[in-house]
mmCIF file of C-alpha atoms in Angstrom:
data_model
loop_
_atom_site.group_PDB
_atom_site.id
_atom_site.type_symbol
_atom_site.label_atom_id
_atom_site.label_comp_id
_atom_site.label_asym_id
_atom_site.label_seq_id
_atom_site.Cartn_x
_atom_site.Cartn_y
_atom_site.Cartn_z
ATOM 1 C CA UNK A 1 0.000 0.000 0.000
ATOM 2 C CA UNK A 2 1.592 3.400 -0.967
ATOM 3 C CA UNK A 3 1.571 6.382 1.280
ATOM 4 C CA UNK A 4 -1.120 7.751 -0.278
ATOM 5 C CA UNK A 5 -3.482 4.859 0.317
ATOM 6 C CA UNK A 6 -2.079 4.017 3.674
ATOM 7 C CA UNK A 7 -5.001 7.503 4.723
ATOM 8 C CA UNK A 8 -7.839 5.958 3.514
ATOM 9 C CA UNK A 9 -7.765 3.120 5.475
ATOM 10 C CA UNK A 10 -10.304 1.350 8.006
ATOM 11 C CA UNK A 11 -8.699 3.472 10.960
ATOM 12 C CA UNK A 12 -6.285 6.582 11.060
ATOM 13 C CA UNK A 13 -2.902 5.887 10.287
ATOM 14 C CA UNK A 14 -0.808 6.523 13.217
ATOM 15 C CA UNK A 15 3.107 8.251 12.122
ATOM 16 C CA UNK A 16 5.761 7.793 14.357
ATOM 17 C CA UNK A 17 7.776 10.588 14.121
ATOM 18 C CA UNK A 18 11.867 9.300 13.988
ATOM 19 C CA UNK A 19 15.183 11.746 14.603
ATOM 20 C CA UNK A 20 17.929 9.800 13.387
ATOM 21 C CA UNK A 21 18.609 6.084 10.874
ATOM 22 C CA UNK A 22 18.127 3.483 14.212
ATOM 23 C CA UNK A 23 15.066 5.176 15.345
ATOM 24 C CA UNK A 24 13.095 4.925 12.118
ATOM 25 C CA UNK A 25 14.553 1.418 11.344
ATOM 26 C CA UNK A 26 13.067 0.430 15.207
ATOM 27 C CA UNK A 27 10.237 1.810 14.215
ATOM 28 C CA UNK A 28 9.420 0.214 11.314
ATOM 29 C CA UNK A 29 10.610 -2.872 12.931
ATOM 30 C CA UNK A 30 7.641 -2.598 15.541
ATOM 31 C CA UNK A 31 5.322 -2.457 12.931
ATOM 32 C CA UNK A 32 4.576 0.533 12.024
ATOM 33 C CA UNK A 33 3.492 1.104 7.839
ATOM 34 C CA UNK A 34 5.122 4.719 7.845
ATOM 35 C CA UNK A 35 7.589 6.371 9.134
ATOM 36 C CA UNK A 36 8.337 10.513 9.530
ATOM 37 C CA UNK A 37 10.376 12.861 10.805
ATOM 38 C CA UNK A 38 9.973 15.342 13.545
ATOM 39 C CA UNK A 39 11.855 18.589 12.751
ATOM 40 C CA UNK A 40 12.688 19.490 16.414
ATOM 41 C CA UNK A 41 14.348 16.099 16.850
ATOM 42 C CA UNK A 42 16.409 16.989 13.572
ATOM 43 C CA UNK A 43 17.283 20.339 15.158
ATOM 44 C CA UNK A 44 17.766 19.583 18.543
ATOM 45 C CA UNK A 45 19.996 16.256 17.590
ATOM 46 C CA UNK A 46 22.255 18.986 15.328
ATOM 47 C CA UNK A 47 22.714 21.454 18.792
ATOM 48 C CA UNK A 48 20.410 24.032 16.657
ATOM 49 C CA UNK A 49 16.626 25.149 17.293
ATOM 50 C CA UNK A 50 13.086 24.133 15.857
ATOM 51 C CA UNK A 51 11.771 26.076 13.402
ATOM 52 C CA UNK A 52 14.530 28.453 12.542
ATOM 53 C CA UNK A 53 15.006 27.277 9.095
ATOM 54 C CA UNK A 54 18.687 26.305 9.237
ATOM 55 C CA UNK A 55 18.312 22.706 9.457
ATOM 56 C CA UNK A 56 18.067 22.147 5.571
ATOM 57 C CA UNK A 57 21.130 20.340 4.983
ATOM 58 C CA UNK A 58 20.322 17.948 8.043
ATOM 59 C CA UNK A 59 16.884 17.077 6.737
ATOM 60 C CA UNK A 60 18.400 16.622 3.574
ATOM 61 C CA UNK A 61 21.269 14.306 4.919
ATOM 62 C CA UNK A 62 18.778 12.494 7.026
ATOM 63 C CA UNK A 63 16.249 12.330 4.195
ATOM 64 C CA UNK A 64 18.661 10.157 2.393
ATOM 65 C CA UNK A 65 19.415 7.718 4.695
ATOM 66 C CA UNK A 66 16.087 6.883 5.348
ATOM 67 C CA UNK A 67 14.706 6.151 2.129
ATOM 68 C CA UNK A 68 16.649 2.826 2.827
ATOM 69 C CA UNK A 69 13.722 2.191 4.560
ATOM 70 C CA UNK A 70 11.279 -0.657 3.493
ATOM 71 C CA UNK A 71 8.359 1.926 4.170
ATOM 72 C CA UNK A 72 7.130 5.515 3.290
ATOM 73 C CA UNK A 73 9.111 7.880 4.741
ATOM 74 C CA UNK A 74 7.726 11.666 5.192
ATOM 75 C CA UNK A 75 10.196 14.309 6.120
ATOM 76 C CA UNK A 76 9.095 17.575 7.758
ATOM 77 C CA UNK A 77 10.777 20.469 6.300
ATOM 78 C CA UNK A 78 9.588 23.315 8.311
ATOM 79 C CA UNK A 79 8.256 26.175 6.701
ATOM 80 C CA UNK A 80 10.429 24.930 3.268
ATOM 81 C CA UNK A 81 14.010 26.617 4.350
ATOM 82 C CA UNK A 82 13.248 29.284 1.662
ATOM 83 C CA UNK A 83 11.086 32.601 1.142
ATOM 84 C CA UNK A 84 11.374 31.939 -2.525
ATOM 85 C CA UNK A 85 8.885 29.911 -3.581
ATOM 86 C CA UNK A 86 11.261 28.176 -6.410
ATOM 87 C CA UNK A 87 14.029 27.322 -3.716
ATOM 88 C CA UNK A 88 11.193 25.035 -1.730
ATOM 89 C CA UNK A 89 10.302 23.200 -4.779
ATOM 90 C CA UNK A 90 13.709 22.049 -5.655
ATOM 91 C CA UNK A 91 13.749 21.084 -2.282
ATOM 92 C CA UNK A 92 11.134 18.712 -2.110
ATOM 93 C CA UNK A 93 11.628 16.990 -6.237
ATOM 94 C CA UNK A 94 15.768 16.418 -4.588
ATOM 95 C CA UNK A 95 13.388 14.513 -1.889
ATOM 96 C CA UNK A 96 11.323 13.138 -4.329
ATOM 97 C CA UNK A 97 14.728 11.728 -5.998
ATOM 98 C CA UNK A 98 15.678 9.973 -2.861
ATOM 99 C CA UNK A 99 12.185 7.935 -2.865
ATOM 100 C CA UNK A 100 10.632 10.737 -0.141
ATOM 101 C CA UNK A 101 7.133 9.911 -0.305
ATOM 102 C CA UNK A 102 6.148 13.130 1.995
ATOM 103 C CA UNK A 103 6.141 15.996 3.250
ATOM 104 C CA UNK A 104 4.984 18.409 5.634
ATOM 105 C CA UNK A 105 5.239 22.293 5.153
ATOM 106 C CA UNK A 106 3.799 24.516 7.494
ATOM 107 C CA UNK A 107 2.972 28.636 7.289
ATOM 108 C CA UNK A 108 4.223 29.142 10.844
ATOM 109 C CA UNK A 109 7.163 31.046 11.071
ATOM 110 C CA UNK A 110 9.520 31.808 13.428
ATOM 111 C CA UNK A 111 8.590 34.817 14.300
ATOM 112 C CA UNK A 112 5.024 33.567 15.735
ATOM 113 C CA UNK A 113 3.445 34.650 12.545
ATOM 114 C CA UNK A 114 1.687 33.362 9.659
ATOM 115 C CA UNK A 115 3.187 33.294 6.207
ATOM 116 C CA UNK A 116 0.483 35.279 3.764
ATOM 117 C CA UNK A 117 -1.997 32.754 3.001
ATOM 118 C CA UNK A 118 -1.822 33.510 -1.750
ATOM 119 C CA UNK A 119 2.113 33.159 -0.854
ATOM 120 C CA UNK A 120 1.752 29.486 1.211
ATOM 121 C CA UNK A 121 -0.904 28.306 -2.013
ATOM 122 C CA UNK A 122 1.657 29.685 -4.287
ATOM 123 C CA UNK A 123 3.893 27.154 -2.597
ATOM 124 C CA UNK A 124 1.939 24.209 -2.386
ATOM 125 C CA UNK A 125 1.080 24.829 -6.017
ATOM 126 C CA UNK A 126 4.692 25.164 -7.058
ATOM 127 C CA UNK A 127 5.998 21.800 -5.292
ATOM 128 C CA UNK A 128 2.975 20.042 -6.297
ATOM 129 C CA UNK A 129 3.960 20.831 -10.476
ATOM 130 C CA UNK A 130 7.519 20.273 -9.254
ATOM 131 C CA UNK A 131 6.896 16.443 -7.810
ATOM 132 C CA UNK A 132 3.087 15.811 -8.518
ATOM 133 C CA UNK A 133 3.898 12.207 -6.843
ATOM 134 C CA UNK A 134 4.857 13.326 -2.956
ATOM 135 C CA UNK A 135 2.193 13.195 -0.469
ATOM 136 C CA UNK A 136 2.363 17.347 0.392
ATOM 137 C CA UNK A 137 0.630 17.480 3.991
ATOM 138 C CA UNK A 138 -0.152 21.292 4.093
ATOM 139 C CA UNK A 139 0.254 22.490 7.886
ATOM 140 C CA UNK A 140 -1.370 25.575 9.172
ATOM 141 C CA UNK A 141 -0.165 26.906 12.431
ATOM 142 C CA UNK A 142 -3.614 28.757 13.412
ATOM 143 C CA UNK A 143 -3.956 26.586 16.712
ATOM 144 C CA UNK A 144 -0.343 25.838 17.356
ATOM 145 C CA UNK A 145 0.664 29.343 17.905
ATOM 146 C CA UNK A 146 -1.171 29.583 20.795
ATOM 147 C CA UNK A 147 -4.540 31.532 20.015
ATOM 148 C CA UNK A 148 -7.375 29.770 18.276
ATOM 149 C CA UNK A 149 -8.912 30.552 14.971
ATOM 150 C CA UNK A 150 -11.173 28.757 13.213
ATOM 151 C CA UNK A 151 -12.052 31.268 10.801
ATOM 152 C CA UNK A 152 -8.555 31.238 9.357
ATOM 153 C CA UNK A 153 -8.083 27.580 10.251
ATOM 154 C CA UNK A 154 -11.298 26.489 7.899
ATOM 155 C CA UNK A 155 -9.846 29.229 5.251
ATOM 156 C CA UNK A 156 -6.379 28.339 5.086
ATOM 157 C CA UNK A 157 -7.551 24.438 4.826
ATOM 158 C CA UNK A 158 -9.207 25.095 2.139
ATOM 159 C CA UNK A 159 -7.176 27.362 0.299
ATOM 160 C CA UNK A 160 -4.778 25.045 0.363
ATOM 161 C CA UNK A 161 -6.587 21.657 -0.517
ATOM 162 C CA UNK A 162 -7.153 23.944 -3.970
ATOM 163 C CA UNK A 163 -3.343 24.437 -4.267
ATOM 164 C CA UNK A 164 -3.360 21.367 -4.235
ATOM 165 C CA UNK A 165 -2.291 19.672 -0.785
ATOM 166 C CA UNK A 166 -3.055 16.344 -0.507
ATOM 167 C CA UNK A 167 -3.564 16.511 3.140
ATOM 168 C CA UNK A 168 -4.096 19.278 5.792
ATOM 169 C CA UNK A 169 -2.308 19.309 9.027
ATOM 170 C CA UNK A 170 -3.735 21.132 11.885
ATOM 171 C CA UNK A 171 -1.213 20.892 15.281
ATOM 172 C CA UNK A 172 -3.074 21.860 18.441
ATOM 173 C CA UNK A 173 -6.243 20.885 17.259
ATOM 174 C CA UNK A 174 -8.584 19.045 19.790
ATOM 175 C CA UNK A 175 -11.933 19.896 19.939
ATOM 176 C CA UNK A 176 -14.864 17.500 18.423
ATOM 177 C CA UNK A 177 -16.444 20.713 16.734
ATOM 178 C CA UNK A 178 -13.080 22.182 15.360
ATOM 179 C CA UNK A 179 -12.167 18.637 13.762
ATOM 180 C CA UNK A 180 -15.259 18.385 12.040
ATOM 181 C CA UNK A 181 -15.451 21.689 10.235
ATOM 182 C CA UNK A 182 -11.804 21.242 9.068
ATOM 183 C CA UNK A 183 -13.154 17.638 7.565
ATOM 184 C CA UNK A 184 -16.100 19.471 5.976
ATOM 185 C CA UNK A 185 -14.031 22.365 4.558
ATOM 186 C CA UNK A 186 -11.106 20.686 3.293
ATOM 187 C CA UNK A 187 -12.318 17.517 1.441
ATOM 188 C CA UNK A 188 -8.338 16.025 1.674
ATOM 189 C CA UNK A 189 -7.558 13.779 4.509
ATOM 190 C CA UNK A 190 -6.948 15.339 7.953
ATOM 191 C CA UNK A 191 -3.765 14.610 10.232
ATOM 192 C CA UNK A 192 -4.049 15.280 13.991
ATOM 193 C CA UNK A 193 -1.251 15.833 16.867
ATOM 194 C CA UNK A 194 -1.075 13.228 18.917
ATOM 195 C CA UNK A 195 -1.510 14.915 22.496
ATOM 196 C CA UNK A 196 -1.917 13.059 25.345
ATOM 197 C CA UNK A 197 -5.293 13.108 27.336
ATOM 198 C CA UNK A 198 -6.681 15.562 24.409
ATOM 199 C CA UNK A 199 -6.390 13.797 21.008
ATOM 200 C CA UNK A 200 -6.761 9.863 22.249
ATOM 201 C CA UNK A 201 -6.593 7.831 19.040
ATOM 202 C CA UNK A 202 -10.491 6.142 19.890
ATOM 203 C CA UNK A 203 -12.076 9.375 19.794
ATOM 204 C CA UNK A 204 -10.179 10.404 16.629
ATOM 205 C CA UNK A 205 -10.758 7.822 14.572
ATOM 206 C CA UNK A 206 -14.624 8.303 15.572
ATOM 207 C CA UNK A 207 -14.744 11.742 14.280
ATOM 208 C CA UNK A 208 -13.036 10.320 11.000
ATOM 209 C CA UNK A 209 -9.242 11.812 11.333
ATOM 210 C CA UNK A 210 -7.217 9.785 8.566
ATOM 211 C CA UNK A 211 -3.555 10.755 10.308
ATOM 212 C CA UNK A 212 -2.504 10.699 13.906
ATOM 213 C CA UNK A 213 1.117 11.781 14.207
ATOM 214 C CA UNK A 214 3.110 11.505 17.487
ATOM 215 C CA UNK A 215 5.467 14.702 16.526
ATOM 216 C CA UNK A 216 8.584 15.308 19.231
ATOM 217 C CA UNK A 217 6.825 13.055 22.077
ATOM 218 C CA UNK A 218 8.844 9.889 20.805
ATOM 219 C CA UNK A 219 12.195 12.226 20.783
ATOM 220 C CA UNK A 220 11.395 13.855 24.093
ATOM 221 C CA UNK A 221 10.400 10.256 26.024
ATOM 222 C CA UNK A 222 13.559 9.015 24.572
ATOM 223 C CA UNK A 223 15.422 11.916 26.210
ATOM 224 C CA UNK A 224 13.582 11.023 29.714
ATOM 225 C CA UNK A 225 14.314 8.055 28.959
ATOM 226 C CA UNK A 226 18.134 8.518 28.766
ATOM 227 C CA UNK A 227 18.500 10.245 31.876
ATOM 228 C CA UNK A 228 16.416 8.532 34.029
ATOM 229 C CA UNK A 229 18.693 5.353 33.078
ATOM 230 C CA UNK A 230 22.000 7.724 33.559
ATOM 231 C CA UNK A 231 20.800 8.029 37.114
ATOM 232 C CA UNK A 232 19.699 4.976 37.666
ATOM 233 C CA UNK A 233 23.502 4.223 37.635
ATOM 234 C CA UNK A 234 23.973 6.411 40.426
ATOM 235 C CA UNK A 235 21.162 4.461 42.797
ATOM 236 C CA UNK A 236 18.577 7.362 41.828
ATOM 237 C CA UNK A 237 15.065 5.742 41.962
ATOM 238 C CA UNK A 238 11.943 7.203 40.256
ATOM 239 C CA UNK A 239 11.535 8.663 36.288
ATOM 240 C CA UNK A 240 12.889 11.980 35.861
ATOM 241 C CA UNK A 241 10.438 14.302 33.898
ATOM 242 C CA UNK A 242 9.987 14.217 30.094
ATOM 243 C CA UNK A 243 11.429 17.455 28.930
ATOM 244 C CA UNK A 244 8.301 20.136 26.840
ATOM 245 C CA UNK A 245 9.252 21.330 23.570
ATOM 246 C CA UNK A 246 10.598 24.286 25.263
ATOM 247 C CA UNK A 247 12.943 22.286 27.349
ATOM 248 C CA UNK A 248 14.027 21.236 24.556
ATOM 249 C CA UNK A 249 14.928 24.461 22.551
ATOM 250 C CA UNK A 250 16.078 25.194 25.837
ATOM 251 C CA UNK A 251 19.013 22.260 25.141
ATOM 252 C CA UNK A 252 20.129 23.800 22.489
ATOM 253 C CA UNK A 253 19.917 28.020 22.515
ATOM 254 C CA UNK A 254 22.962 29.602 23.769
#
């Protein structure tokens, strides 16, 4: 089953977000049909920060080793690395060339803003001429960023489903009422953040969400992870805390 297909299945397709070559080949090895990549693992495993657009050449480098990969792989490449709308698209067809089968591109920017909404379609339009055959997940940042709109959430989906997205990506997302108008609106399958106690996979795939994603939670339980078994060593007992994505980008700022 291609990538494609693999969101019009029975039941939403759940995409395990991977950092690095072993943890996409372990996840694939669980089970799992697809495999992605979350952009502040990329960052944060380079020492630089999420979402500042100078991780090109390590999505790139990671891109290509993971095409080895017996599964779809989609990369997440920010917000495209590029204002010029040329520069993204031969981005994502020197993806394409590797076997990418994805991608997501989002309009948030760095600066907590939005990128124009005609300049994001002009985007999407341009990468879908430039490799018609990758899966382009179109994200829009209008919950992520911290105040809710659903206005510009239901007109940016469908702005860019006519671009030509072939799925819309809404991080932050979790309300029953929200979900539904974006599936209404947008008429191209709809991928979800995985969020703990707010976007549980049962209730999602009743509302009819094709794509559940788990985004940095895998990278930032794998950092817990790590350091509660470093002190372990030490006799330490108990987990120590999973860091937020602002620990994180704490890591790594000077």
């Amino acid at each position: 089953m291609n990538f494609h297909e693999l969101h019009h299945g029975d039941r939403p397709l759940v995409l395990p977000n991977a950092w690095d070559f072993a943890s996409g080949a372990a996840l694939v090895k669980a089970g799992f049909p697809a495999v992605g990549t979350t952009s502040l693992g990329v960052a944060a495993a380079a020492g630089k920060s999420d979402a500042a657009g100078d991780t090109r050449e390590e999505t790139l480098a990671l891109a290509r080793v993971l095409s080895r990969l017996p599964v779809p792989v989609t990369v997440d490449i920010e917000g495209g690395f590029s204002a010029r709308v040329a520069d993204v698209a031969d981005l994502v067809a020197e993806l394409a060339s590797f076997g990418i089968a994805g991608i997501n591109l989002e309009d948030g920017r760095s600066d907590g803003t939005l990128a124009p909404l005609d300049h994001q379609a002009t985007v999407i339009a341009a990468v879908k001429r430039a490799a018609p055959q990758v899966f382009l997940n179109a994200r829009t940042d209008t919950f992520w960023l911290g105040d809710p709109d659903r206005d510009e959430t239901l007109r940016r989906a469908r702005a860019f489903a006519e671009a030509g997205a072939d799925g819309i990506f809404v991080p932050g997302i979790v309300d029953d009422a929200d979900i539904r108008a974006v599936l209404d609106v947008a008429d191209v399958p709809l991928n979800v953040l995985f969020m703990p106690g707010k976007t549980e996979y049962s209730r999602m795939d009743r509302l009819g969400v094709h794509r559940l994603s788990t985004g940095s939670l895998l990278f930032r339980k794998a950092l817990q992870a790590a350091v509660t078994a470093a002190l372990g060593v030490t006799g330490e007992d108990g987990d120590h805390p999973a860091p937020s994505y602002g620990d994180v980008q704490d890591l790594v700022e000077p």
